[in-house]
Each structure stands twice: as C-alpha cells, then as structure tokens.
Coordinates of C-alpha atoms in Angstrom, one line a residue:
X1 CA -75.9 44.2 -1.0
X2 CA -73.0 46.5 -1.5
X3 CA -70.5 43.6 -1.7
X4 CA -72.7 41.8 -4.2
X5 CA -73.0 44.9 -6.4
X6 CA -69.3 45.4 -6.2
X7 CA -68.7 41.8 -7.3
X8 CA -71.1 42.1 -10.2
X9 CA -69.6 45.4 -11.2
X10 CA -66.0 44.0 -11.1
X11 CA -67.1 41.0 -13.1
X12 CA -68.6 43.2 -15.8
X13 CA -65.5 45.4 -15.9
X14 CA -63.4 42.3 -16.1
X15 CA -65.4 40.9 -19.1
X16 CA -65.2 44.3 -20.9
X17 CA -61.4 44.4 -20.4
X18 CA -61.1 40.9 -21.7
X19 CA -63.2 41.7 -24.8
X20 CA -61.1 44.8 -25.5
X21 CA -57.8 43.0 -25.2
X22 CA -58.4 40.3 -27.8
X23 CA -60.7 37.7 -29.4
X24 CA -60.4 35.2 -26.5
X25 CA -63.6 36.3 -24.9
X26 CA -65.7 34.9 -27.8
X27 CA -63.9 31.6 -27.6
X28 CA -62.8 31.0 -24.0
X29 CA -62.0 27.3 -24.2
X30 CA -59.5 27.5 -27.1
X31 CA -56.4 27.0 -25.0
X32 CA -53.2 25.9 -26.6
X33 CA -49.9 25.6 -24.7
X34 CA -46.8 26.6 -26.6
X35 CA -45.2 23.2 -26.0
X36 CA -46.5 19.9 -27.3
X37 CA -48.3 18.0 -24.5
X38 CA -49.7 14.7 -25.6
X39 CA -51.6 14.4 -22.3
X40 CA -53.6 17.5 -23.1
X41 CA -57.1 16.3 -23.7
X42 CA -58.0 19.5 -25.5
X43 CA -55.5 19.1 -28.3
X44 CA -56.0 15.3 -28.3
X45 CA -59.7 14.8 -27.5
X46 CA -61.0 11.4 -26.8
X47 CA -63.9 10.0 -28.8
X48 CA -65.9 9.1 -25.8
X49 CA -65.8 12.3 -23.7
X50 CA -69.3 13.2 -24.9
X51 CA -71.8 15.1 -22.6
X52 CA -74.8 13.2 -21.5
X53 CA -78.1 13.7 -23.2
X54 CA -80.4 16.4 -21.8
X55 CA -83.3 15.5 -19.5
X56 CA -85.9 16.3 -22.1
X57 CA -84.6 13.6 -24.5
X58 CA -85.5 10.1 -23.3
X59 CA -84.8 7.9 -26.3
X60 CA -81.2 7.1 -25.3
X61 CA -79.3 8.2 -22.3
X62 CA -76.1 6.2 -22.7
X63 CA -73.9 7.3 -25.5
X64 CA -74.2 8.6 -29.0
X65 CA -73.3 5.2 -30.4
X66 CA -76.6 3.8 -29.4
X67 CA -78.6 6.6 -31.1
X68 CA -80.2 6.4 -34.5
X69 CA -79.2 9.1 -37.0
X70 CA -82.5 11.0 -36.6
X71 CA -82.3 10.8 -32.8
X72 CA -78.7 11.8 -32.9
X73 CA -79.5 15.0 -34.9
X74 CA -82.5 15.9 -32.6
X75 CA -80.4 15.3 -29.5
X76 CA -77.5 17.4 -30.8
X77 CA -79.9 20.2 -31.8
X78 CA -81.5 20.3 -28.4
X79 CA -78.2 20.2 -26.7
X80 CA -76.8 23.2 -28.7
X81 CA -80.0 25.2 -28.1
X82 CA -79.6 24.7 -24.4
X83 CA -76.0 25.9 -24.6
X84 CA -77.1 29.0 -26.3
X85 CA -79.4 29.9 -23.4
X86 CA -76.8 29.0 -20.8
X87 CA -73.9 30.8 -22.4
X88 CA -75.5 34.2 -22.7
X89 CA -73.6 37.0 -20.7
X90 CA -76.5 37.3 -18.3
X91 CA -75.8 33.8 -17.1
X92 CA -72.7 34.9 -15.2
X93 CA -73.2 35.1 -11.5
X94 CA -71.1 36.5 -8.7
X95 CA -69.4 33.2 -7.8
X96 CA -68.8 32.1 -11.4
X97 CA -65.3 30.8 -12.2
X98 CA -63.9 32.9 -15.0
X99 CA -60.3 31.7 -14.9
X100 CA -60.7 30.0 -18.2
X101 CA -61.7 33.3 -19.8
X102 CA -58.5 34.9 -18.6
X103 CA -56.5 32.0 -20.1
X104 CA -55.1 30.9 -16.7
X105 CA -57.0 27.6 -16.2
X106 CA -55.2 24.4 -17.1
X107 CA -56.5 22.2 -19.9
X108 CA -57.8 19.5 -17.7
X109 CA -59.8 22.0 -15.7
X110 CA -61.5 23.6 -18.7
X111 CA -63.8 20.6 -19.0
X112 CA -65.5 21.5 -15.7
X113 CA -65.9 25.2 -16.6
X114 CA -69.2 27.0 -16.3
X115 CA -68.5 28.6 -19.7
X116 CA -68.7 25.6 -22.0
X117 CA -69.5 27.6 -25.1
X118 CA -70.0 31.3 -25.9
X119 CA -72.5 31.4 -28.8
X120 CA -75.2 34.0 -29.5
X121 CA -77.0 32.1 -32.3
X122 CA -79.0 28.8 -32.3
X123 CA -77.9 25.5 -33.9
X124 CA -79.6 26.1 -37.2
X125 CA -77.9 29.5 -37.8
X126 CA -74.4 29.1 -36.4
X127 CA -72.7 25.8 -36.6
X128 CA -69.1 26.9 -37.1
X129 CA -67.9 27.5 -33.5
X130 CA -67.9 24.8 -31.0
X131 CA -65.7 23.8 -28.1
X132 CA -64.4 20.8 -26.3
X133 CA -67.6 20.2 -24.4
X134 CA -69.4 19.5 -27.6
X135 CA -69.4 16.2 -29.4
X136 CA -67.1 15.9 -32.4
X137 CA -68.6 17.2 -35.6
X138 CA -69.6 14.8 -38.3
X139 CA -70.0 15.3 -42.0
X140 CA -72.7 13.2 -43.9
X141 CA -72.1 10.7 -46.6
X142 CA -75.1 9.5 -48.7
X143 CA -75.7 5.8 -48.0
X144 CA -78.7 5.4 -50.3
X145 CA -82.5 6.0 -50.2
X146 CA -82.1 9.3 -48.4
X147 CA -80.1 7.7 -45.5
X148 CA -76.9 9.4 -44.5
X149 CA -73.8 8.0 -42.7
X150 CA -72.0 10.4 -40.4
X151 CA -68.2 10.3 -40.5
X152 CA -66.1 12.2 -37.8
X153 CA -64.5 15.4 -39.0
X154 CA -61.9 17.7 -37.4
X155 CA -62.2 20.7 -35.2
X156 CA -62.4 23.5 -37.7
X157 CA -62.0 26.5 -35.4
X158 CA -59.3 25.8 -32.8
X159 CA -57.7 29.1 -32.1
X160 CA -54.2 27.6 -31.5
X161 CA -51.5 30.1 -31.1
X162 CA -48.5 28.1 -32.3
X163 CA -48.0 26.7 -35.8
X164 CA -46.7 23.4 -34.3
X165 CA -49.9 23.1 -32.2
X166 CA -52.1 23.5 -35.3
X167 CA -50.1 21.0 -37.2
X168 CA -50.3 18.4 -34.4
X169 CA -54.0 18.9 -34.0
X170 CA -54.7 18.3 -37.7
X171 CA -52.2 15.4 -37.7
X172 CA -54.1 13.8 -34.8
X173 CA -57.4 14.2 -36.4
X174 CA -56.3 12.8 -39.7
X175 CA -55.0 9.6 -38.0
X176 CA -57.8 9.2 -35.5
X177 CA -59.7 5.9 -35.4
X178 CA -63.5 6.3 -35.6
X179 CA -66.0 4.7 -33.2
X180 CA -67.0 1.1 -33.5
X181 CA -70.5 1.9 -34.8
X182 CA -69.0 3.9 -37.7
X183 CA -66.5 1.2 -38.4
X184 CA -69.3 -1.4 -38.7
X185 CA -71.2 0.9 -41.1
X186 CA -68.2 1.6 -43.2
X187 CA -67.4 -2.1 -43.4
X188 CA -70.9 -3.0 -44.5
X189 CA -70.9 -0.2 -47.1
X190 CA -67.5 -1.3 -48.4
X191 CA -68.6 -4.9 -48.8
X192 CA -71.9 -3.9 -50.5
X193 CA -70.0 -1.6 -52.8
X194 CA -67.6 -4.4 -53.9
X195 CA -70.4 -6.8 -54.4
X196 CA -72.3 -4.4 -56.6
X197 CA -69.2 -3.5 -58.6
X198 CA -68.6 -7.2 -59.2
X199 CA -72.0 -7.6 -60.8
X200 CA -71.4 -4.8 -63.3
X201 CA -70.2 -5.3 -66.8
X202 CA -66.3 -5.6 -66.5
X203 CA -65.9 -3.7 -69.8
X204 CA -67.5 -0.6 -68.2
X205 CA -65.1 -0.5 -65.3
X206 CA -61.7 0.6 -66.4
X207 CA -60.3 2.7 -63.4
X208 CA -60.0 1.5 -59.8
X209 CA -58.8 4.3 -57.5
X210 CA -57.9 4.0 -53.9
X211 CA -61.4 4.9 -52.8
X212 CA -61.6 1.2 -51.8
X213 CA -58.8 1.8 -49.3
X214 CA -59.2 5.5 -48.7
X215 CA -57.3 6.2 -45.5
X216 CA -59.4 9.1 -44.3
X217 CA -62.6 7.0 -44.3
X218 CA -61.5 3.4 -44.4
X219 CA -58.3 1.5 -43.4
X220 CA -57.7 -2.2 -43.1
X221 CA -55.6 -1.8 -40.0
X222 CA -58.7 -0.8 -38.0
X223 CA -60.1 -4.3 -38.2
X224 CA -59.3 -7.6 -36.6
X225 CA -58.1 -10.7 -38.5
X226 CA -61.5 -12.2 -39.3
X227 CA -63.0 -9.0 -40.7
X228 CA -59.8 -8.3 -42.7
X229 CA -59.8 -11.8 -44.1
X230 CA -63.4 -11.4 -45.4
X231 CA -62.6 -8.1 -47.0
X232 CA -59.5 -9.5 -48.7
X233 CA -61.5 -12.4 -50.0
X234 CA -64.0 -10.1 -51.6
X235 CA -61.3 -7.9 -53.1
X236 CA -59.5 -10.8 -54.6
X237 CA -62.8 -12.2 -56.0
X238 CA -63.5 -8.9 -57.5
X239 CA -60.1 -8.5 -59.1
X240 CA -60.3 -11.9 -60.6
X241 CA -63.3 -11.0 -62.7
X242 CA -61.9 -7.7 -64.0
X243 CA -60.1 -8.2 -67.3
X244 CA -60.5 -4.7 -68.8
X245 CA -58.9 -2.5 -66.2
X246 CA -56.5 0.2 -67.5
X247 CA -55.6 2.3 -64.4
X248 CA -55.3 1.0 -60.8
X249 CA -54.4 3.2 -57.8
X250 CA -53.2 1.8 -54.5
X251 CA -51.5 4.9 -53.2
X252 CA -51.4 5.3 -49.4
X253 CA -53.1 2.0 -48.8
X254 CA -50.6 1.2 -46.0
X255 CA -51.1 -2.6 -46.2
X256 CA -49.1 -5.4 -44.7
X257 CA -46.7 -7.3 -46.9
X258 CA -48.8 -10.4 -47.6
X259 CA -52.0 -8.4 -48.0
X260 CA -50.5 -6.2 -50.7
X261 CA -49.0 -9.1 -52.5
X262 CA -52.3 -11.0 -52.5
X263 CA -54.1 -8.0 -54.1
X264 CA -51.3 -7.6 -56.7
X265 CA -51.3 -11.3 -57.5
X266 CA -55.1 -11.4 -58.0
X267 CA -54.8 -8.3 -60.2
X268 CA -51.9 -9.6 -62.3
X269 CA -53.7 -12.9 -62.9
X270 CA -56.8 -11.3 -64.4
X271 CA -55.6 -8.0 -66.0
X272 CA -51.8 -8.2 -66.1
X273 CA -51.7 -7.8 -69.8
X274 CA -54.3 -5.0 -70.0
X275 CA -53.4 -2.6 -67.2
X276 CA -51.6 0.6 -68.5
X277 CA -51.0 2.5 -65.3
X278 CA -50.2 1.1 -61.8
X279 CA -49.7 3.5 -58.9
X280 CA -48.2 2.0 -55.7
X281 CA -46.8 4.8 -53.7
X282 CA -46.9 3.8 -50.0
X283 CA -48.9 0.7 -50.8
X284 CA -46.8 -1.3 -48.3
X285 CA -46.9 -0.1 -44.7
X286 CA -43.9 1.0 -42.6
X287 CA -41.4 -1.8 -42.3
X288 CA -43.3 -4.0 -44.8
X289 CA -41.0 -3.7 -47.8
X290 CA -41.2 -7.0 -49.8
X291 CA -37.6 -6.9 -50.9
X292 CA -35.9 -6.0 -47.6
X293 CA -37.2 -8.8 -45.4
X294 CA -37.5 -12.2 -47.0
X295 CA -38.5 -14.3 -44.0
X296 CA -40.4 -13.9 -40.8
X297 CA -38.7 -14.3 -37.4
X298 CA -38.9 -17.7 -35.7
X299 CA -41.5 -18.5 -33.1
X300 CA -41.2 -20.6 -30.0
X301 CA -42.0 -24.2 -29.5
X302 CA -45.7 -23.6 -29.3
X303 CA -46.1 -24.2 -33.0
X304 CA -48.5 -21.3 -33.7
X305 CA -48.5 -19.8 -37.1
X306 CA -48.5 -16.2 -38.1
X307 CA -52.2 -15.9 -38.6
X308 CA -52.0 -12.2 -39.6
X309 CA -50.0 -13.3 -42.6
X310 CA -51.1 -16.9 -43.1
X311 CA -54.8 -16.3 -43.0
X312 CA -55.1 -14.0 -46.0
X313 CA -52.9 -16.3 -48.0
X314 CA -55.6 -19.0 -48.0
X315 CA -57.7 -16.8 -50.2
X316 CA -55.5 -17.8 -53.2
X317 CA -55.0 -21.5 -52.7
X318 CA -52.2 -23.0 -54.7
X319 CA -50.4 -19.8 -55.7
X320 CA -47.9 -19.6 -52.8
X321 CA -44.8 -21.6 -52.0
X322 CA -44.5 -22.4 -48.3
X323 CA -41.2 -23.5 -46.7
X324 CA -41.4 -25.1 -43.3
X325 CA -38.2 -25.5 -41.5
X326 CA -37.7 -27.7 -38.4
X327 CA -34.7 -26.9 -36.2
X328 CA -34.5 -28.7 -32.9
X329 CA -37.7 -27.8 -30.9
X330 CA -38.5 -24.6 -32.9
X331 CA -41.2 -24.6 -35.6
X332 CA -41.5 -21.7 -37.9
X333 CA -43.3 -20.9 -41.2
X334 CA -41.4 -18.6 -43.5
X335 CA -43.0 -16.9 -46.4
X336 CA -40.5 -16.0 -49.1
X337 CA -42.3 -12.9 -50.4
X338 CA -39.4 -11.7 -52.5
X339 CA -39.9 -14.4 -55.2
X340 CA -43.6 -13.9 -55.4
X341 CA -43.2 -10.1 -55.6
X342 CA -40.8 -10.4 -58.5
X343 CA -43.1 -12.9 -60.3
X344 CA -45.9 -10.4 -60.0
X345 CA -43.9 -7.6 -61.5
X346 CA -43.1 -9.8 -64.5
X347 CA -46.8 -10.4 -65.2
X348 CA -47.6 -6.7 -65.9
X349 CA -46.5 -6.6 -69.5
X350 CA -48.3 -3.6 -70.8
X351 CA -47.5 -0.9 -68.2
X352 CA -46.8 2.6 -69.6
X353 CA -46.8 4.4 -66.2
X354 CA -45.5 2.9 -63.0
X355 CA -45.4 4.7 -59.6
X356 CA -43.5 2.9 -56.9
X357 CA -41.3 3.6 -53.9
X358 CA -37.6 3.4 -54.4
X359 CA -37.4 0.5 -52.0
X360 CA -39.9 -1.5 -54.0
X361 CA -37.5 -1.8 -56.9
X362 CA -34.2 -2.0 -55.0
X363 CA -32.4 -5.3 -54.0
X364 CA -28.8 -6.2 -53.7
X365 CA -28.7 -8.0 -57.1
X366 CA -30.6 -5.3 -58.9
X367 CA -32.9 -7.8 -60.7
X368 CA -36.1 -6.3 -59.2
X369 CA -36.0 -3.4 -61.6
X370 CA -35.2 -5.7 -64.5
X371 CA -38.1 -8.0 -63.6
X372 CA -40.6 -5.4 -64.7
X373 CA -41.7 -7.0 -67.9
X374 CA -43.0 -3.8 -69.5
X375 CA -39.5 -2.4 -69.1
X376 CA -38.0 -5.4 -70.9
X377 CA -40.5 -5.1 -73.7
X378 CA -39.7 -1.4 -74.2
X379 CA -43.3 -0.4 -73.4
X380 CA -42.7 1.5 -70.2
X381 CA -42.7 5.3 -70.8
X382 CA -42.8 6.9 -67.3
X383 CA -41.4 5.6 -64.0
X384 CA -42.3 7.7 -61.0
X385 CA -40.1 6.9 -57.9
X386 CA -40.9 8.1 -54.4
X387 CA -37.9 8.6 -52.2
X388 CA -38.5 8.7 -48.4
X389 CA -36.2 9.3 -45.5
X390 CA -36.8 5.9 -43.9
X391 CA -36.0 4.1 -47.2
X392 CA -32.5 5.5 -47.8
X393 CA -30.2 3.1 -49.6
X394 CA -27.4 1.4 -47.7
X395 CA -29.3 1.8 -44.5
X396 CA -30.9 -1.6 -44.0
X397 CA -32.2 -3.3 -40.9
X398 CA -33.8 -6.6 -42.1
X399 CA -35.1 -7.4 -38.6
X400 CA -37.6 -4.5 -38.8
X401 CA -37.8 -4.0 -42.5
X402 CA -36.5 -0.5 -42.4
X403 CA -34.1 1.0 -45.0
X404 CA -33.4 -0.1 -48.5
X405 CA -30.9 -1.4 -51.0
X406 CA -29.1 0.5 -53.7
X407 CA -29.9 0.0 -57.4
X408 CA -26.5 -0.4 -59.2
X409 CA -25.7 2.0 -62.0
X410 CA -25.2 -0.9 -64.4
X411 CA -28.8 -1.9 -63.9
X412 CA -29.9 1.5 -65.0
X413 CA -27.7 1.3 -68.1
X414 CA -29.3 -2.0 -69.0
X415 CA -32.8 -0.6 -68.4
X416 CA -32.1 2.3 -70.8
X417 CA -30.9 -0.1 -73.4
X418 CA -34.1 -2.1 -73.2
X419 CA -36.3 0.9 -73.0
X420 CA -34.8 3.9 -74.8
X421 CA -37.9 6.1 -74.3
X422 CA -38.0 5.6 -70.5
X423 CA -38.3 8.8 -68.4
X424 CA -37.8 8.7 -64.7
X425 CA -39.4 11.2 -62.3
X426 CA -38.0 11.4 -58.8
X427 CA -40.0 12.7 -55.8
X428 CA -38.1 13.4 -52.6
X429 CA -40.3 13.9 -49.6
X430 CA -38.6 15.0 -46.4
X431 CA -35.1 13.6 -47.4
X432 CA -32.7 16.0 -45.6
X433 CA -29.3 17.2 -46.8
X434 CA -27.3 16.6 -49.9
X435 CA -25.7 13.4 -48.8
X436 CA -29.0 11.6 -48.4
X437 CA -30.5 12.8 -51.7
X438 CA -27.5 11.7 -53.8
X439 CA -27.8 8.1 -52.5
X440 CA -30.9 7.7 -54.6
X441 CA -29.4 9.1 -57.8
X442 CA -27.1 7.6 -60.4
X443 CA -25.5 9.0 -63.5
X444 CA -27.1 6.6 -66.0
X445 CA -30.7 7.3 -64.9
X446 CA -32.7 9.1 -67.6
X447 CA -34.2 11.7 -65.2
X448 CA -36.8 14.1 -66.6
X449 CA -38.3 15.5 -63.5
X450 CA -37.1 16.2 -59.9
X451 CA -39.5 17.2 -57.1
X452 CA -37.9 18.1 -53.7
X453 CA -40.3 18.7 -50.8
X454 CA -39.2 19.4 -47.2
X455 CA -42.6 18.3 -45.8
X456 CA -44.2 19.7 -42.6
X457 CA -41.0 20.0 -40.5
X458 CA -40.8 22.7 -37.8
X459 CA -37.8 21.7 -35.7
X460 CA -34.8 21.4 -38.1
X461 CA -32.3 24.3 -38.3
X462 CA -29.5 22.7 -40.3
X463 CA -29.5 23.8 -44.0
X464 CA -30.1 21.0 -46.6
X465 CA -27.3 22.2 -49.0
X466 CA -29.8 22.4 -51.8
X467 CA -27.3 24.4 -53.9
X468 CA -25.0 21.3 -53.9
X469 CA -28.0 19.1 -54.9
X470 CA -28.8 21.4 -57.8
X471 CA -25.1 21.3 -58.8
X472 CA -25.2 17.5 -58.9
X473 CA -28.4 17.6 -61.0
X474 CA -26.7 19.9 -63.4
X475 CA -23.7 17.7 -63.8
X476 CA -25.7 14.6 -64.5
X477 CA -29.1 15.6 -65.9
X478 CA -28.7 19.1 -67.5
X479 CA -29.7 17.8 -70.9
X480 CA -32.6 15.6 -69.8
X481 CA -34.2 17.5 -67.0
X482 CA -37.5 19.0 -68.1
X483 CA -39.3 19.7 -64.8
X484 CA -37.9 21.0 -61.5
X485 CA -40.0 21.5 -58.4
X486 CA -38.8 22.9 -55.1
X487 CA -41.4 23.0 -52.3
X488 CA -39.3 24.2 -49.4
X489 CA -41.6 24.8 -46.5
X490 CA -39.9 26.5 -43.6
X491 CA -36.4 25.9 -44.9
X492 CA -33.1 27.5 -44.0
X493 CA -31.3 27.6 -47.3
X494 CA -30.7 30.8 -49.2
X495 CA -31.2 30.2 -52.9
X496 CA -31.3 33.7 -54.2
X497 CA -28.1 33.6 -56.1
X498 CA -29.0 30.1 -57.6
X499 CA -32.4 31.3 -58.8
X500 CA -31.1 34.5 -60.3
X501 CA -28.2 33.2 -62.3
X502 CA -28.1 29.4 -62.5
X503 CA -31.6 27.8 -62.9
X504 CA -32.3 29.0 -66.5
X505 CA -28.8 28.8 -67.8
X506 CA -27.7 25.4 -66.3
X507 CA -30.9 23.6 -67.3
X508 CA -31.5 24.7 -70.9
X509 CA -34.3 22.2 -71.6
X510 CA -36.4 23.1 -68.5
X511 CA -40.1 23.5 -69.4
X512 CA -41.7 23.5 -65.9
X513 CA -40.3 25.2 -62.8
X514 CA -41.9 25.6 -59.4
X515 CA -40.5 27.3 -56.3
X516 CA -42.3 27.6 -53.0
X517 CA -40.2 28.9 -50.2
X518 CA -38.3 31.8 -48.6
X519 CA -36.4 34.5 -50.5
X520 CA -33.8 36.7 -48.8
X521 CA -34.6 39.6 -51.1
X522 CA -37.8 40.0 -53.2
X523 CA -35.8 41.6 -56.0
X524 CA -34.6 38.0 -56.7
X525 CA -38.0 37.4 -58.2
X526 CA -37.7 40.5 -60.3
X527 CA -34.3 39.5 -61.7
X528 CA -35.6 36.0 -62.5
X529 CA -38.6 37.3 -64.4
X530 CA -36.5 39.8 -66.3
X531 CA -34.2 37.0 -67.4
X532 CA -37.2 34.8 -68.4
X533 CA -38.9 37.6 -70.3
X534 CA -36.1 37.6 -72.9
X535 CA -37.9 34.7 -74.7
X536 CA -34.7 32.6 -75.3
X537 CA -35.6 29.8 -72.9
X538 CA -37.9 26.8 -73.2
X539 CA -39.7 27.4 -69.9
X540 CA -43.5 27.5 -70.3
X541 CA -44.9 26.9 -66.9
X542 CA -43.8 28.9 -63.9
X543 CA -45.1 28.7 -60.3
X544 CA -43.3 31.1 -57.9
X545 CA -44.7 31.5 -54.3
X546 CA -42.8 33.6 -51.8
X547 CA -43.3 32.9 -48.1
X548 CA -44.3 35.8 -45.9
X549 CA -41.7 35.4 -43.3
X550 CA -41.7 38.8 -41.7
X551 CA -43.5 39.4 -38.4
X552 CA -43.3 43.2 -38.8
X553 CA -46.5 44.4 -40.5
X554 CA -44.7 47.2 -42.4
X555 CA -42.2 44.8 -44.0
X556 CA -45.0 42.3 -44.6
X557 CA -47.1 44.8 -46.5
X558 CA -44.0 45.9 -48.5
X559 CA -43.3 42.4 -49.6
X560 CA -46.9 41.8 -50.7
X561 CA -47.0 45.0 -52.6
X562 CA -43.7 44.4 -54.3
X563 CA -44.7 40.8 -55.4
X564 CA -48.0 42.2 -56.8
X565 CA -46.1 44.8 -58.7
X566 CA -43.8 42.2 -60.3
X567 CA -46.8 40.1 -61.2
X568 CA -48.6 42.9 -62.9
X569 CA -45.4 44.1 -64.7
X570 CA -44.6 40.8 -66.4
X571 CA -48.1 39.5 -67.0
X572 CA -48.4 40.9 -70.5
X573 CA -44.8 40.0 -71.4
X574 CA -45.4 36.4 -70.4
X575 CA -48.6 36.2 -72.4
X576 CA -46.8 37.3 -75.5
X577 CA -44.1 34.6 -75.2
X578 CA -46.7 32.0 -74.1
X579 CA -45.7 31.5 -70.5
X580 CA -48.2 30.4 -67.9
X581 CA -47.0 32.1 -64.7
X582 CA -48.5 32.0 -61.1
X583 CA -46.7 34.5 -58.9
X584 CA -48.0 35.2 -55.4
X585 CA -47.2 35.3 -51.7
X586 CA -48.4 32.8 -49.1
X587 CA -48.6 32.7 -45.3
X588 CA -46.9 29.9 -43.4

C-alpha cells in the first residue's frame, strides 16, 4: 500500500511539474523533431491510420470509407466523447506510461500511448484540438438538397517547435491525395457541374476560373487514363459551345502537355476572337513546356503508343498532325506540339491581358512571342510574365523538358513597334541571385512592374545581391517602372541604404511600392517616410512590413513600439498628400 501511494504521489507531482514547465501537458502528442524526418508518421500522417469504430457502433466496423455521411458523423462524435472520458486526469494509473508527456517518446511509439488526447470538453463544444490518434478533420461542401461532401483538411493545431517543421507539415497537407471515396464524389460533382453549365445560356457565362481544376480540391493527375479521358471530353465539349467568354483562368492547373493544348485548342476554336483575358501561369506541369520538347522519346519494338498523350487527342479528331517515323525495328509516334501551340496563340486575336510563364513564350527563333495575334494587332495592353528558377533561359535539357530559351532583344523591339501601348509585368518567384534574374530581362522590354519574391526558403545563406538587381532596373527601366514589389521572406540582404536614398530618387515614376523583409535599423523606415512626406514624388500606394527578427523580448517590443510610432506620426501627413500607406510588423 505504501509503495502504491508513493507511486501515485510521484505521478501527481510529475504531472504538476510538467504543467508548470510549459504547455506540453495539454497537448502531449504534439512532438516535432528539429530535423526533417520523412519517415515520421506524425508529421506525415497516413490517410488510413484511422482508429477502429467503438463497440457500441455496429453499422460499419471496417473503415471510414464505407460509412455514410450521417454514420460517419455519429461514429466520430461517439469516438470523441469516449476520448473525453478516457483522457481525464483521473484515468492515470500507477503503471501508466507517461514518457510521451515528458517529450521523450519517439514518434512511432506515440501511437500506442495511453494518452491519445487530453481534452476536457465534449465533441460539440471543443473541436479545435485533436491528435494523431484521431481521424483527419474534414470540412463540408454543400453538394445539394442538404447533402454535404466532406473534404480532408489540415491539422490546425500542431504545436511544432521549428519553423521548417511547420512549413513541411502544411506543404504535405496541401499536396496530399484524398481517399478513393472522396475522389469518386469529386469526379461525379465535377462532371455534373460541367453538364449543368453546358445547358445554361452561353451569353450568361462570361468568366471561367480555375475552380474547374482547383488544385486543393481537384486535380487531373489523381485519376487514371480512362477517367481523365472522360473529363477531357466533357471539358472540350463544354468549351466548344461557349462563344461569349471574356476571362479564362487556368492558373496552377498543372496539366500535361497534350491535355493543356487540347483545352486551349477547344477554347480558341469557339471563343478565340471574344476572349479578353487569358491567364496561364503554371498551366503546364513540371517538364511539360510545349516549346522546349518538340517530340517524345522513342519506344521499343513493341509498337505501343503513348496512351497518356494519344488518348486525349482523340477528343478533337482531325485537328492534329501526326508524324509516324519508322527506323529499323523501332516504331514511335511523335507529336509536334510546338506547331500546334503556336497556331493556338495566333487564334486569340482580342486579348488585352495575357499571363504566361516566360518559358511559354521563349524559343530559339523568338517567333513564339510574335505569334500572339493580339500583339501583332496592337490590342494587347498587359503581358504578365512569371519567371521561375527551373525555367531559367540558356539552361535547357530537352530530354526532360527542364529549362528554357532566351527571347532575343530584337524580338522585343519588334513587339514594341507593333504594340506601342504594351506594358510588361515581371514576377520573379524564388529566382536566386542577380545573375539568374538578369537572364530574363532585356533592355528593349517595356517593363512597368517588377515583383521579386524569395518564396518559402529556409536553408539559403548566400545574399541575392538585390542591390545589383535594383541598379540594373534603374539603368534600363527608370522611366517606365511604375510598380516595385520586394517580398523578401527570410533573406540575407541588407537594403537599408538602398531604401533610404535610392528607391524614390532613381525611380521617379514609381506609383506603387511594397517591401516585406528585414531592416537592419528601424530608423530606415523613418527616413523613408520623411523623404516621402515632402510631396514631390508620384508614389501613392505604400506597403511596408518589417520582419520581427529579434528573439530578445526587449528588443522585439522596442521594434514594435517604434514602428507604431512611425505609423502614427506620418498618418495625417500621408492623408494630406493622398498616399495610402500600410506600415506594420509581422512575425516570421
């Protein structure tokens, strides 16, 4: 009896000490190693590691996939109510394993812990905190007639200690593939949605966004060839009947080469002369650039075709040119997508806004840009070009479709002669260092906006020489640059001197300026605002966010207080000279 009482007393003291030390007693299963471990099932949970249904629920005892929606909700509610009763502090016994509470248990051992969840409220009241023992949370989408479809969502409350761990967890969740039952439901809803849209009056439907191919809920790469072929047929049939579209968005569609060309072909045949805006950022998947790889690799002597490319092409019979080459015992079918892609660009004759990747308009001859018919007609007003690291010019590997060609400077001069009102906007996403950024630029480009974003990078330590990049922009585009955006997340460049003394003077026509990043001294912001408050510049929109990079609480509070003082000091002055300013700090 004495030993048992000692054990119980030691366990209570241990729990009290843990609760005094930090917040880990409330969430014992939230374990995150400092290093990235892709074998960790906690950071990378599997879709099928679902607990079995309780004994009082007899409708389905296999998996959640076989449950109806109402049964699923009832099962989940009963399961969580049981966990509430089991996870109370009185549930702890003398031989209970508490190593997971002390943060000493390995991730693969946490799943067998006797503390699956610490929660003091039932399912109806508290639904925020949940651990790896629980099934993945779903958010509902209204399907119709009061019926909901549940789509998997992320873990919202992982108490990960490292920033890299939080980023990898969100990245995994965003790219996760749902269960087969959810894919079937989404496929049926997608087909039903297209069929209903095709029956509507085409004059009422003027905008098609990428909700058809929204990557968070739906992606063509999840499905096999037969399902994908049926979806492509429905999409092409739908686009053929739409003759009054004005805006079409295919951003982040991540399609294969022939799939994307088929959709563009069907769209150009029906509404090529009516569409005003076409947005194609990342429409082609990685390694699927239509101008970089003109033919498929050869196959062996088996004579099989490339069904993942050839099957969707049968949707539009008679619109493709096939070239069959016979060499000795090898048979191969080659699709020359470059010619068809250039023909499609020529059919869009009324475009005023075009958003494409740089690699989608770059070929060795430079005729891809000149094939845009709206550019030749002088109608195109805005060309938005996305520049990625893997599509750098002069870094080509046609065997894998990686890299890109360089658009000659003479082609840009010819484009400005045909379309004098053309304005080009460059967006650089995760393109490191000055040498790589300059490859995309040319002296004759009528650049009006430059957006440089470092992206979510946590491992680089080499500066990007952004001061040299800004110097090059000043030499070429000082008179035409209207908007400059610098989103420098976790960067190593010190731009205090450039911001204080060069931005406003070297870009006199600048109207919009955004800076998100690190400042060595907060007084740089004060000097910039003092210079701007003189009222002699054309800048009207200002967004200035300073990163909270100090770990010392005293320095952090000093930075926040100083930024707030600067914002309050210049608020009235900016209102007088009609400047919309957003000045704040942010935590990285």
